[in-house]
CSV table of C-alpha atoms in Angstrom, one decimal:
chain,number,residue,atom,x,y,z
Q,1,UNK,CA,17.8,-20.8,1.0
Q,2,UNK,CA,18.1,-18.9,-2.2
Q,3,UNK,CA,21.4,-16.9,-2.4
Q,4,UNK,CA,20.2,-14.8,-5.3
Q,5,UNK,CA,19.3,-11.3,-4.3
Q,6,UNK,CA,15.9,-10.1,-5.3
Q,7,UNK,CA,16.2,-7.4,-8.0
Q,8,UNK,CA,13.6,-4.8,-7.5
Q,9,UNK,CA,12.4,-2.3,-10.1
Q,10,UNK,CA,13.7,1.1,-9.1
Q,11,UNK,CA,10.7,2.7,-10.9
Q,12,UNK,CA,7.6,1.9,-12.9
Q,13,UNK,CA,8.4,0.9,-16.5
Q,14,UNK,CA,5.6,2.9,-18.0
Q,15,UNK,CA,6.2,6.6,-18.9
Q,16,UNK,CA,3.6,9.4,-18.9
Q,17,UNK,CA,3.8,12.7,-20.6
Q,18,UNK,CA,1.3,15.5,-21.4
Q,19,UNK,CA,0.1,16.2,-24.9
Q,20,UNK,CA,-2.2,19.2,-25.4
Q,21,UNK,CA,-2.9,18.3,-29.0
Q,22,UNK,CA,-6.3,17.6,-30.4
Q,23,UNK,CA,-7.5,14.1,-29.4
Q,24,UNK,CA,-8.0,12.7,-32.9
Q,25,UNK,CA,-4.7,14.0,-34.4
Q,26,UNK,CA,-2.3,12.1,-32.0
Q,27,UNK,CA,-0.1,9.4,-33.5
Q,28,UNK,CA,-0.5,6.5,-31.1
Q,29,UNK,CA,-1.3,2.8,-31.0
Q,30,UNK,CA,-4.6,3.3,-29.0
Q,31,UNK,CA,-6.9,6.1,-28.0
Q,32,UNK,CA,-8.6,5.8,-24.6
Q,33,UNK,CA,-11.9,7.7,-24.1
Q,34,UNK,CA,-14.4,7.9,-21.3
Q,35,UNK,CA,-18.0,6.9,-21.7
Q,36,UNK,CA,-20.9,7.7,-19.3
Q,37,UNK,CA,-23.9,5.5,-18.7
Q,38,UNK,CA,-27.2,7.3,-19.2
Q,39,UNK,CA,-30.8,6.2,-19.6
Q,40,UNK,CA,-30.5,7.0,-23.3
Q,41,UNK,CA,-27.4,4.8,-23.7
Q,42,UNK,CA,-23.7,5.4,-23.7
Q,43,UNK,CA,-22.6,9.0,-23.8
Q,44,UNK,CA,-19.2,10.3,-24.7
Q,45,UNK,CA,-17.4,12.1,-21.8
Q,46,UNK,CA,-15.4,15.3,-22.2
Q,47,UNK,CA,-12.4,14.6,-24.4
Q,48,UNK,CA,-14.2,12.2,-26.7
Q,49,UNK,CA,-16.3,14.6,-28.7
Q,50,UNK,CA,-13.7,14.9,-31.5
Q,51,UNK,CA,-13.7,11.2,-31.9
Q,52,UNK,CA,-17.5,11.1,-32.4
Q,53,UNK,CA,-17.2,13.6,-35.1
Q,54,UNK,CA,-14.4,11.7,-36.8
Q,55,UNK,CA,-16.6,8.6,-36.7
Q,56,UNK,CA,-19.5,10.5,-38.3
Q,57,UNK,CA,-21.5,10.7,-35.1
Q,58,UNK,CA,-21.7,6.9,-34.8
Q,59,UNK,CA,-19.8,6.4,-31.5
Q,60,UNK,CA,-22.8,5.8,-29.3
Q,61,UNK,CA,-24.4,3.5,-31.9
Q,62,UNK,CA,-21.2,1.5,-32.2
Q,63,UNK,CA,-20.9,1.1,-28.5
Q,64,UNK,CA,-24.6,0.2,-28.1
Q,65,UNK,CA,-24.2,-2.5,-30.8
Q,66,UNK,CA,-21.3,-3.9,-28.8
Q,67,UNK,CA,-23.5,-4.2,-25.7
Q,68,UNK,CA,-21.4,-1.5,-23.9
Q,69,UNK,CA,-23.3,0.5,-21.4
Q,70,UNK,CA,-20.6,2.7,-19.8
Q,71,UNK,CA,-20.6,1.1,-16.3
Q,72,UNK,CA,-17.6,1.9,-14.2
Q,73,UNK,CA,-14.4,0.2,-15.5
Q,74,UNK,CA,-16.3,-1.5,-18.3
Q,75,UNK,CA,-14.0,-1.9,-21.4
Q,76,UNK,CA,-14.8,-2.0,-25.1
Q,77,UNK,CA,-12.3,-2.0,-28.0
Q,78,UNK,CA,-12.9,-1.3,-31.6
Q,79,UNK,CA,-10.9,-0.4,-34.7
Q,80,UNK,CA,-11.0,3.1,-36.3
Q,81,UNK,CA,-10.5,1.9,-39.9
Q,82,UNK,CA,-8.4,4.9,-40.6
Q,83,UNK,CA,-10.8,7.6,-39.4
Q,84,UNK,CA,-8.1,8.9,-37.0
Q,85,UNK,CA,-4.3,8.1,-36.8
Q,86,UNK,CA,-4.8,5.8,-33.8
Q,87,UNK,CA,-5.9,2.3,-35.1
Q,88,UNK,CA,-7.7,1.3,-31.9
Q,89,UNK,CA,-10.1,3.0,-29.6
Q,90,UNK,CA,-10.5,1.8,-26.0
Q,91,UNK,CA,-13.7,3.0,-24.4
Q,92,UNK,CA,-13.8,2.8,-20.6
Q,93,UNK,CA,-16.9,3.2,-18.5
Q,94,UNK,CA,-17.2,6.1,-16.1
Q,95,UNK,CA,-20.7,5.4,-14.7
Q,96,UNK,CA,-23.3,8.2,-14.5
Q,97,UNK,CA,-22.3,11.7,-15.6
Q,98,UNK,CA,-21.7,14.1,-12.8
Q,99,UNK,CA,-24.4,16.6,-11.9
Q,100,UNK,CA,-24.2,20.1,-13.5
Q,101,UNK,CA,-21.3,22.1,-12.1
Q,102,UNK,CA,-19.7,19.0,-10.5
Q,103,UNK,CA,-16.7,16.9,-11.5
Q,104,UNK,CA,-16.1,13.2,-11.6
Q,105,UNK,CA,-14.7,11.8,-8.4
Q,106,UNK,CA,-10.9,11.4,-8.6
Q,107,UNK,CA,-11.1,7.7,-7.7
Q,108,UNK,CA,-13.4,7.2,-10.7
Q,109,UNK,CA,-10.8,8.6,-12.9
Q,110,UNK,CA,-8.0,6.6,-11.3
Q,111,UNK,CA,-9.9,3.3,-11.7
Q,112,UNK,CA,-10.9,4.1,-15.3
Q,113,UNK,CA,-7.4,4.9,-16.3
Q,114,UNK,CA,-6.1,1.8,-14.5
Q,115,UNK,CA,-8.7,-0.5,-16.2
Q,116,UNK,CA,-7.7,0.9,-19.6
Q,117,UNK,CA,-4.0,0.5,-18.9
Q,118,UNK,CA,-4.5,-3.2,-17.9
Q,119,UNK,CA,-6.6,-3.7,-21.0
Q,120,UNK,CA,-3.7,-2.4,-23.1
Q,121,UNK,CA,-1.0,-4.7,-21.8
Q,122,UNK,CA,1.4,-5.5,-24.6
Q,123,UNK,CA,0.7,-2.2,-26.3
Q,124,UNK,CA,3.5,0.2,-27.0
Q,125,UNK,CA,1.7,3.5,-26.6
Q,126,UNK,CA,-1.7,5.0,-25.8
Q,127,UNK,CA,-3.3,8.5,-25.7
Q,128,UNK,CA,-5.6,8.9,-22.7
Q,129,UNK,CA,-8.3,11.4,-23.2
Q,130,UNK,CA,-10.3,11.1,-20.0
Q,131,UNK,CA,-11.9,14.2,-18.5
Q,132,UNK,CA,-8.9,16.0,-16.8
Q,133,UNK,CA,-9.2,19.8,-16.6
Q,134,UNK,CA,-7.5,20.4,-13.3
Q,135,UNK,CA,-4.1,19.4,-11.9
Q,136,UNK,CA,-5.8,17.0,-9.4
Q,137,UNK,CA,-7.6,15.3,-12.2
Q,138,UNK,CA,-4.5,15.0,-14.3
Q,139,UNK,CA,-2.7,13.4,-11.3
Q,140,UNK,CA,-5.5,11.0,-10.8
Q,141,UNK,CA,-5.5,9.8,-14.4
Q,142,UNK,CA,-1.7,9.6,-14.4
Q,143,UNK,CA,-1.6,7.6,-11.1
Q,144,UNK,CA,-4.3,5.3,-12.4
Q,145,UNK,CA,-2.5,4.7,-15.7
Q,146,UNK,CA,0.9,4.0,-14.0
Q,147,UNK,CA,-0.5,1.7,-11.4
Q,148,UNK,CA,-2.8,0.0,-13.8
Q,149,UNK,CA,0.1,-0.8,-16.1
Q,150,UNK,CA,2.0,-2.6,-13.3
Q,151,UNK,CA,3.1,-6.2,-13.9
Q,152,UNK,CA,5.2,-8.5,-11.8
Q,153,UNK,CA,6.9,-11.0,-14.2
Q,154,UNK,CA,10.3,-11.4,-12.7
Q,155,UNK,CA,10.0,-15.1,-12.2
Q,156,UNK,CA,8.2,-16.0,-15.4
Q,157,UNK,CA,10.4,-17.5,-18.1
Q,158,UNK,CA,7.8,-18.6,-20.7
Q,159,UNK,CA,6.6,-15.1,-21.7
Q,160,UNK,CA,3.0,-15.8,-20.6
Q,161,UNK,CA,2.8,-12.3,-19.1
Q,162,UNK,CA,2.3,-9.5,-21.5
Q,163,UNK,CA,4.6,-6.5,-21.2
Q,164,UNK,CA,3.0,-3.4,-19.6
Q,165,UNK,CA,1.8,-0.5,-21.6
Q,166,UNK,CA,5.0,1.3,-22.3
Q,167,UNK,CA,4.0,5.0,-23.0
Q,168,UNK,CA,1.0,7.1,-22.0
Q,169,UNK,CA,0.2,10.5,-23.4
Q,170,UNK,CA,-2.4,12.4,-21.3
Q,171,UNK,CA,-4.5,14.5,-23.6
Q,172,UNK,CA,-5.1,17.7,-21.5
Q,173,UNK,CA,-4.5,21.4,-21.4
Q,174,UNK,CA,-5.0,21.6,-17.7
Q,175,UNK,CA,-2.8,24.2,-15.8
Q,176,UNK,CA,0.2,22.7,-14.1
Q,177,UNK,CA,-0.3,19.4,-15.8
Q,178,UNK,CA,3.4,18.6,-16.1
Q,179,UNK,CA,4.0,19.0,-12.3
Q,180,UNK,CA,0.9,16.9,-11.6
Q,181,UNK,CA,2.3,14.1,-13.8
Q,182,UNK,CA,5.7,14.3,-12.1
Q,183,UNK,CA,4.0,14.0,-8.7
Q,184,UNK,CA,2.0,11.0,-10.0
Q,185,UNK,CA,5.2,9.4,-11.1
Q,186,UNK,CA,6.7,9.8,-7.7
Q,187,UNK,CA,3.7,8.2,-6.0
Q,188,UNK,CA,3.6,5.4,-8.5
Q,189,UNK,CA,7.3,4.7,-8.0
Q,190,UNK,CA,6.7,4.2,-4.3
Q,191,UNK,CA,3.7,2.0,-4.7
Q,192,UNK,CA,5.5,0.0,-7.4
Q,193,UNK,CA,8.4,-0.6,-4.9
Q,194,UNK,CA,5.9,-1.8,-2.3
Q,195,UNK,CA,4.1,-4.1,-4.7
Q,196,UNK,CA,7.5,-5.6,-5.8
Q,197,UNK,CA,8.5,-6.2,-2.2
Q,198,UNK,CA,5.2,-7.8,-1.3
Q,199,UNK,CA,5.2,-10.0,-4.4
Q,200,UNK,CA,8.8,-11.2,-3.9
Q,201,UNK,CA,8.9,-14.7,-2.6
Q,202,UNK,CA,10.4,-15.2,0.9
Q,203,UNK,CA,13.3,-17.2,-0.5
Q,204,UNK,CA,14.5,-14.0,-2.0
Q,205,UNK,CA,13.3,-11.5,0.7
Q,206,UNK,CA,14.4,-12.3,4.2
Q,207,UNK,CA,15.0,-9.7,7.0
Q,208,UNK,CA,18.6,-9.0,6.2
Q,209,UNK,CA,17.9,-8.7,2.5
Q,210,UNK,CA,15.0,-6.3,3.2
Q,211,UNK,CA,17.4,-4.2,5.3
Q,212,UNK,CA,19.9,-4.1,2.4
Q,213,UNK,CA,17.2,-2.9,0.1
Q,214,UNK,CA,16.3,-0.2,2.5
Q,215,UNK,CA,19.9,0.9,2.7
Q,216,UNK,CA,20.2,0.9,-1.1
Q,217,UNK,CA,17.1,2.9,-1.6
Q,218,UNK,CA,17.9,5.3,1.2
Q,219,UNK,CA,21.4,6.0,0.0
Q,220,UNK,CA,20.0,7.0,-3.4
Q,221,UNK,CA,17.2,9.2,-2.1
Q,222,UNK,CA,18.5,11.3,0.8
Q,223,UNK,CA,17.3,9.0,3.6
Q,224,UNK,CA,19.4,8.1,6.6
Q,225,UNK,CA,19.2,4.4,7.3
Q,226,UNK,CA,20.3,2.5,10.4
Q,227,UNK,CA,20.1,-1.3,10.8
Q,228,UNK,CA,20.2,-3.2,14.1
Q,229,UNK,CA,21.1,-6.9,13.6
Q,230,UNK,CA,20.2,-9.7,15.9
Q,231,UNK,CA,23.1,-9.1,18.2
Q,232,UNK,CA,22.3,-5.4,18.6
Q,233,UNK,CA,18.6,-6.3,19.1
Q,234,UNK,CA,19.4,-8.6,21.9
Q,235,UNK,CA,21.9,-6.2,23.5
Q,236,UNK,CA,19.3,-3.3,23.4
Q,237,UNK,CA,16.4,-5.3,24.7
Q,238,UNK,CA,14.2,-5.6,21.7
Q,239,UNK,CA,12.6,-8.8,23.1
Q,240,UNK,CA,9.5,-8.7,20.9
Q,241,UNK,CA,11.4,-8.7,17.6
Q,242,UNK,CA,14.0,-11.2,18.9
Q,243,UNK,CA,11.3,-13.5,20.2
Q,244,UNK,CA,9.4,-13.7,16.9
Q,245,UNK,CA,12.6,-14.1,14.8
Q,246,UNK,CA,14.5,-16.6,17.0
Q,247,UNK,CA,12.9,-19.7,15.3
Q,248,UNK,CA,14.3,-18.8,11.9
Q,249,UNK,CA,17.7,-19.5,10.4
Q,250,UNK,CA,17.5,-16.0,9.0
Q,251,UNK,CA,17.6,-13.6,12.0
Q,252,UNK,CA,15.6,-10.4,12.5
Q,253,UNK,CA,16.4,-6.8,11.8
Q,254,UNK,CA,15.1,-3.4,12.9
Q,255,UNK,CA,15.6,-0.7,10.3
Q,256,UNK,CA,15.3,3.0,11.0
Q,257,UNK,CA,14.8,5.1,7.9
Q,258,UNK,CA,14.8,8.9,8.5
Q,259,UNK,CA,14.0,12.0,6.5
Q,260,UNK,CA,14.5,15.5,7.8
Q,261,UNK,CA,13.8,18.9,6.4
Q,262,UNK,CA,15.4,22.2,7.7
Q,263,UNK,CA,12.0,23.9,7.6
Q,264,UNK,CA,10.1,21.1,9.3
Q,265,UNK,CA,8.0,22.0,12.4
Q,266,UNK,CA,6.6,18.5,13.0
Q,267,UNK,CA,7.9,15.0,13.3
Q,268,UNK,CA,6.1,11.8,12.2
Q,269,UNK,CA,6.9,8.2,13.0
Q,270,UNK,CA,5.7,5.4,10.9
Q,271,UNK,CA,6.1,1.8,12.2
Q,272,UNK,CA,5.6,-1.1,9.8
Q,273,UNK,CA,5.2,-4.8,10.5
Q,274,UNK,CA,7.7,-6.7,8.4
Q,275,UNK,CA,7.2,-10.5,8.8
Q,276,UNK,CA,8.9,-11.7,5.6
Q,277,UNK,CA,7.1,-15.0,6.0
Q,278,UNK,CA,4.6,-16.0,8.6
Q,279,UNK,CA,4.2,-19.7,9.2
Q,280,UNK,CA,2.5,-19.0,12.5
Q,281,UNK,CA,5.6,-20.4,14.4
Q,282,UNK,CA,4.8,-23.2,16.7
Q,283,UNK,CA,1.1,-22.1,16.6
Q,284,UNK,CA,1.3,-23.3,13.0
Q,285,UNK,CA,-1.1,-21.9,10.5
Q,286,UNK,CA,-3.1,-24.3,8.3
Q,287,UNK,CA,-1.5,-24.7,4.9
Q,288,UNK,CA,-4.4,-23.0,3.1
Q,289,UNK,CA,-3.7,-19.8,5.1
Q,290,UNK,CA,0.0,-19.9,4.5
Q,291,UNK,CA,0.6,-19.6,0.8
Q,292,UNK,CA,0.1,-15.8,0.7
Q,293,UNK,CA,2.0,-15.1,3.9
Q,294,UNK,CA,4.9,-13.6,2.0
Q,295,UNK,CA,2.7,-10.5,2.1
Q,296,UNK,CA,3.0,-10.2,5.9
Q,297,UNK,CA,5.7,-7.6,5.5
Q,298,UNK,CA,3.3,-5.3,3.7
Q,299,UNK,CA,3.3,-2.8,6.5
Q,300,UNK,CA,7.1,-2.4,6.5
Q,301,UNK,CA,7.1,-2.1,2.7
Q,302,UNK,CA,4.4,0.6,2.9
Q,303,UNK,CA,6.5,2.6,5.4
Q,304,UNK,CA,9.6,2.3,3.2
Q,305,UNK,CA,7.6,3.3,0.1
Q,306,UNK,CA,6.1,6.3,1.9
Q,307,UNK,CA,9.5,7.6,3.1
Q,308,UNK,CA,10.8,7.3,-0.4
Q,309,UNK,CA,7.9,9.5,-1.7
Q,310,UNK,CA,8.2,12.0,1.2
Q,311,UNK,CA,11.9,12.5,0.4
Q,312,UNK,CA,11.4,12.8,-3.3
Q,313,UNK,CA,8.6,15.3,-2.8
Q,314,UNK,CA,10.7,17.3,-0.4
Q,315,UNK,CA,8.0,17.7,2.2
Q,316,UNK,CA,8.6,20.2,5.0
Q,317,UNK,CA,8.2,17.6,7.7
Q,318,UNK,CA,10.6,15.2,9.6
Q,319,UNK,CA,9.6,11.6,9.1
Q,320,UNK,CA,11.1,8.5,10.5
Q,321,UNK,CA,10.1,4.9,9.7
Q,322,UNK,CA,10.8,1.7,11.6
Q,323,UNK,CA,10.8,-1.6,9.7
Q,324,UNK,CA,10.3,-4.4,12.2
Q,325,UNK,CA,11.6,-7.3,10.3
Q,326,UNK,CA,11.5,-11.0,11.2
Q,327,UNK,CA,10.6,-14.4,9.8
Q,328,UNK,CA,8.2,-16.4,12.0
Q,329,UNK,CA,9.1,-20.0,11.8
Q,330,UNK,CA,8.8,-23.2,13.9
Q,331,UNK,CA,12.0,-24.9,15.1
Q,332,UNK,CA,13.8,-26.0,18.2
Q,333,UNK,CA,14.8,-22.4,18.9
Q,334,UNK,CA,11.4,-20.9,18.3
Q,335,UNK,CA,9.5,-19.1,21.0
Q,336,UNK,CA,6.9,-21.2,22.7
Q,337,UNK,CA,3.4,-20.5,23.9
Q,338,UNK,CA,3.7,-19.5,27.6
Q,339,UNK,CA,7.1,-17.8,27.0
Q,340,UNK,CA,7.5,-14.3,28.5
Q,341,UNK,CA,9.2,-11.6,26.4
Q,342,UNK,CA,11.0,-8.6,27.9
Q,343,UNK,CA,10.2,-5.9,25.3
Q,344,UNK,CA,11.9,-2.6,24.5
Q,345,UNK,CA,9.3,-0.6,26.5
Q,346,UNK,CA,10.3,-2.4,29.7
Q,347,UNK,CA,7.0,-4.2,29.8
Q,348,UNK,CA,6.7,-8.0,29.8
Q,349,UNK,CA,4.4,-10.0,27.5
Q,350,UNK,CA,3.2,-13.5,27.9
Q,351,UNK,CA,3.0,-15.3,24.5
Q,352,UNK,CA,-0.2,-17.3,24.4
Q,353,UNK,CA,-0.1,-17.7,20.6
Q,354,UNK,CA,3.0,-17.5,18.4
Q,355,UNK,CA,0.8,-16.7,15.4
Q,356,UNK,CA,-0.1,-13.3,17.1
Q,357,UNK,CA,3.4,-12.2,16.3
Q,358,UNK,CA,2.9,-9.0,14.4
Q,359,UNK,CA,1.9,-7.1,17.5
Q,360,UNK,CA,5.1,-8.3,19.2
Q,361,UNK,CA,7.4,-6.8,16.7
Q,362,UNK,CA,5.3,-3.6,16.4
Q,363,UNK,CA,5.4,-2.8,20.2
Q,364,UNK,CA,9.2,-2.7,20.0
Q,365,UNK,CA,9.0,-0.4,17.0
Q,366,UNK,CA,6.4,1.8,18.7
Q,367,UNK,CA,8.5,2.1,21.9
Q,368,UNK,CA,11.6,3.0,19.9
Q,369,UNK,CA,9.7,5.5,17.7
Q,370,UNK,CA,8.4,7.3,20.9
Q,371,UNK,CA,12.0,8.2,21.6
Q,372,UNK,CA,12.0,10.4,18.5
Q,373,UNK,CA,9.5,12.7,20.2
Q,374,UNK,CA,7.1,12.5,17.3
Q,375,UNK,CA,3.9,14.5,17.0
Q,376,UNK,CA,2.2,11.3,15.7
Q,377,UNK,CA,3.0,7.6,15.5
Q,378,UNK,CA,1.2,5.6,12.8
Q,379,UNK,CA,1.7,1.8,12.8
Q,380,UNK,CA,0.7,-0.1,9.7
Q,381,UNK,CA,0.3,-3.9,9.6
Q,382,UNK,CA,-1.3,-6.9,8.0
Q,383,UNK,CA,-2.2,-7.7,11.6
Q,384,UNK,CA,-5.3,-9.8,12.0
Q,385,UNK,CA,-7.6,-12.1,10.0
Q,386,UNK,CA,-10.3,-10.5,12.1
Q,387,UNK,CA,-9.9,-7.4,10.0
Q,388,UNK,CA,-10.9,-9.4,6.9
Q,389,UNK,CA,-13.9,-10.9,8.7
Q,390,UNK,CA,-15.1,-7.5,9.9
Q,391,UNK,CA,-14.3,-5.3,6.9
Q,392,UNK,CA,-13.6,-7.6,3.9
Q,393,UNK,CA,-10.6,-7.7,1.6
Q,394,UNK,CA,-10.6,-4.1,0.4
Q,395,UNK,CA,-11.2,-2.0,3.5
Q,396,UNK,CA,-8.6,-1.4,6.2
Q,397,UNK,CA,-9.5,-0.6,9.8
Q,398,UNK,CA,-8.0,2.4,11.6
Q,399,UNK,CA,-7.9,2.7,15.4
Q,400,UNK,CA,-6.6,5.7,17.3
Q,401,UNK,CA,-6.3,7.2,20.7
Q,402,UNK,CA,-8.0,10.3,19.5
Q,403,UNK,CA,-11.4,10.5,17.7
Q,404,UNK,CA,-10.5,13.6,15.6
Q,405,UNK,CA,-7.3,11.8,14.5
Q,406,UNK,CA,-9.3,8.7,13.5
Q,407,UNK,CA,-11.6,10.9,11.3
Q,408,UNK,CA,-8.6,12.7,9.8
Q,409,UNK,CA,-6.9,9.4,8.7
Q,410,UNK,CA,-10.2,8.1,7.2
Q,411,UNK,CA,-10.6,11.4,5.3
Q,412,UNK,CA,-7.0,11.4,4.0
Q,413,UNK,CA,-7.2,7.8,2.9
Q,414,UNK,CA,-10.5,8.4,1.2
Q,415,UNK,CA,-9.0,11.3,-0.8
Q,416,UNK,CA,-6.4,8.8,-2.1
Q,417,UNK,CA,-9.0,6.3,-3.1
Q,418,UNK,CA,-7.9,3.9,-0.3
Q,419,UNK,CA,-10.8,2.5,1.7
Q,420,UNK,CA,-10.3,2.8,5.4
Q,421,UNK,CA,-13.0,2.5,8.1
Q,422,UNK,CA,-12.8,4.0,11.6
Q,423,UNK,CA,-13.0,1.3,14.4
Q,424,UNK,CA,-13.3,1.7,18.2
Q,425,UNK,CA,-11.0,0.5,20.9
Q,426,UNK,CA,-13.5,-0.8,23.5
Q,427,UNK,CA,-12.2,-0.5,27.0
Q,428,UNK,CA,-13.8,-3.7,28.1
Q,429,UNK,CA,-11.4,-5.7,25.9
Q,430,UNK,CA,-8.4,-4.8,28.0
Q,431,UNK,CA,-9.2,-7.1,30.8
Q,432,UNK,CA,-9.1,-10.1,28.5
Q,433,UNK,CA,-5.4,-9.4,27.9
Q,434,UNK,CA,-4.5,-9.7,31.6
Q,435,UNK,CA,-1.7,-12.3,32.3
Q,436,UNK,CA,-1.1,-14.2,35.5
Q,437,UNK,CA,2.7,-14.1,34.9
Q,438,UNK,CA,3.4,-11.0,32.9
Q,439,UNK,CA,2.3,-7.4,32.4
Q,440,UNK,CA,0.0,-8.4,29.5
Q,441,UNK,CA,-0.8,-11.3,27.2
Q,442,UNK,CA,-0.5,-11.2,23.4
Q,443,UNK,CA,-3.9,-12.7,22.7
Q,444,UNK,CA,-7.5,-12.1,23.9
Q,445,UNK,CA,-9.3,-15.3,24.9
Q,446,UNK,CA,-12.5,-14.4,23.0
Q,447,UNK,CA,-12.6,-15.1,19.3
Q,448,UNK,CA,-14.8,-12.1,18.5
Q,449,UNK,CA,-13.4,-8.6,18.0
Q,450,UNK,CA,-9.9,-9.8,17.3
Q,451,UNK,CA,-9.0,-6.7,15.3
Q,452,UNK,CA,-10.1,-4.4,18.1
Q,453,UNK,CA,-8.3,-6.5,20.8
Q,454,UNK,CA,-5.1,-6.3,18.8
Q,455,UNK,CA,-5.5,-2.5,18.7
Q,456,UNK,CA,-6.1,-2.4,22.5
Q,457,UNK,CA,-2.9,-4.4,23.0
Q,458,UNK,CA,-0.8,-2.0,20.9
Q,459,UNK,CA,-2.3,1.0,22.7
Q,460,UNK,CA,-0.8,-0.3,25.9
Q,461,UNK,CA,2.7,0.5,24.5
Q,462,UNK,CA,2.0,4.0,23.3
Q,463,UNK,CA,3.3,6.6,25.8
Q,464,UNK,CA,0.8,9.0,27.3
Q,465,UNK,CA,0.4,12.3,25.4
Q,466,UNK,CA,1.5,10.8,22.0
Q,467,UNK,CA,-1.0,10.8,19.2
Q,468,UNK,CA,-1.2,7.3,17.7
Q,469,UNK,CA,-3.0,5.6,14.9
Q,470,UNK,CA,-3.1,1.9,14.0
Q,471,UNK,CA,-4.0,0.7,10.5
Q,472,UNK,CA,-4.8,-3.0,10.1
Q,473,UNK,CA,-4.7,-3.8,6.3
Q,474,UNK,CA,-4.5,-7.6,6.4
Q,475,UNK,CA,-6.9,-7.8,3.5
Q,476,UNK,CA,-6.2,-4.8,1.4
Q,477,UNK,CA,-2.4,-5.4,1.2
Q,478,UNK,CA,-2.8,-8.5,-1.0
Q,479,UNK,CA,-5.4,-9.0,-3.7
Q,480,UNK,CA,-6.3,-12.7,-3.9
Q,481,UNK,CA,-9.0,-12.0,-6.4
Q,482,UNK,CA,-9.1,-10.7,-9.9
Q,483,UNK,CA,-7.5,-7.3,-10.8
Q,484,UNK,CA,-9.8,-4.3,-10.7
Q,485,UNK,CA,-9.3,-0.6,-11.5
Q,486,UNK,CA,-5.6,0.1,-11.0
Q,487,UNK,CA,-5.2,-2.8,-8.5
Q,488,UNK,CA,-3.4,-5.9,-9.7
Q,489,UNK,CA,-3.7,-9.5,-8.4
Q,490,UNK,CA,-1.1,-9.9,-5.6
Q,491,UNK,CA,0.6,-7.1,-3.8
Q,492,UNK,CA,-1.4,-3.8,-4.0
Q,493,UNK,CA,0.8,-1.2,-2.3
Q,494,UNK,CA,-2.2,-0.4,0.0
Q,495,UNK,CA,-1.8,2.5,2.5
Q,496,UNK,CA,1.4,3.8,1.0
Q,497,UNK,CA,-0.3,6.9,-0.5
Q,498,UNK,CA,-2.3,7.4,2.7
Q,499,UNK,CA,0.9,7.6,4.7
Q,500,UNK,CA,2.2,10.2,2.2
Q,501,UNK,CA,-1.0,12.2,2.6
Q,502,UNK,CA,-0.6,12.2,6.3
Q,503,UNK,CA,2.9,13.5,5.9
Q,504,UNK,CA,1.6,16.2,3.6
Q,505,UNK,CA,-1.0,17.2,6.2
Q,506,UNK,CA,1.6,17.5,8.9
Q,507,UNK,CA,3.9,19.4,6.6
Q,508,UNK,CA,1.2,22.1,6.5
């Protein structure tokens, strides 16, 4: 076991500020412009007209000669040869221009800014002149720039990773641009924290260390943090968390992170799955499925990141988060298939598969969260491989006990550019969870519909009359492919901004 404590970045390392100057007069290392794809060829977006004039009207011809079409996130770089103070132009594709009277989608701006920031890794400064005439558009460009500039190089000693883009100037005269940038920085801080946690190897991030990080962050940001160790968990009947964590030499924790506001009228509870490493336990995973299981705490990380943003934004809502932390390992003390757990809710669960462990820690968190009398409980988890089978790597599934709530979560996530799809909780799946020896079994015998069956299982532990949403983000939490937009390879910080948006909705 590593005894070195993981050092997490307290904030993104890129800074963003607003500059209302003329695009072509800014002293910077690179100028970022947006380009639309049209049948006539690449077309400069708003903000780039001055550059075209400085280049003698040759911008479109130059891009065409380079084979650049303006497709979304397409990148082209070319020198200015002294035509403007910036020595380099970075053109980023925005796709087709919006219809008359309409604006670009905010996610198009986020991804374009993120793609440009990634392309400028190792650069000291850049002026970003993407179309941003409203506070919402400024925030989108700033969020995309900050998240696109993210790198995780803590464990690299050979300098192979370029330093992130250090400074971004957003070229805009939009009203309230400064406050939009500050809000973007707050959101980016939280997502950066989540990405850092997900990317940290399990040798440096075990349940007790995760709890320490929550205490450190909470203490600096007006959050109240309570930690239950393995002794308190056993004494208080948290059989799900204890059962999952008992096979590891590093015992489990339950962390309660709370934010309150004197003008709050509603209370939210977020519950996050925090398996700091998931070997599958005695129901051991194949090795090919295990190397990225450091990300199995992504739900708990998203909850912590969201509470951080809620506090810094000063939202008029009470919010409490539960980080259900355990390491799922095989050993002589591990729980066994056929064991029966006595959970915090009072219900018993027969463990048919120790690799269906996330739901076991979540039900203790959900039951405890219900005692806070919340208006809504949202649990977030990298829960099932079936989510990836059904929806792919980039789209999370949301299941709820209320149809309107499901639609609201999908809408709020979409506004943040986070892909979430509403899924049902078929009543017929409940019978497959019957147990001969306990109140319920943790695994459905049928292979198909595993994401939905897991949701049906969790619903059994939600008290009547409490609104509840379950978000399964097994794929979106960790990008195993190439970077895209503002999303890096590895930890993504998925659903963090969605949770913040939910909190803002309930803050009124």
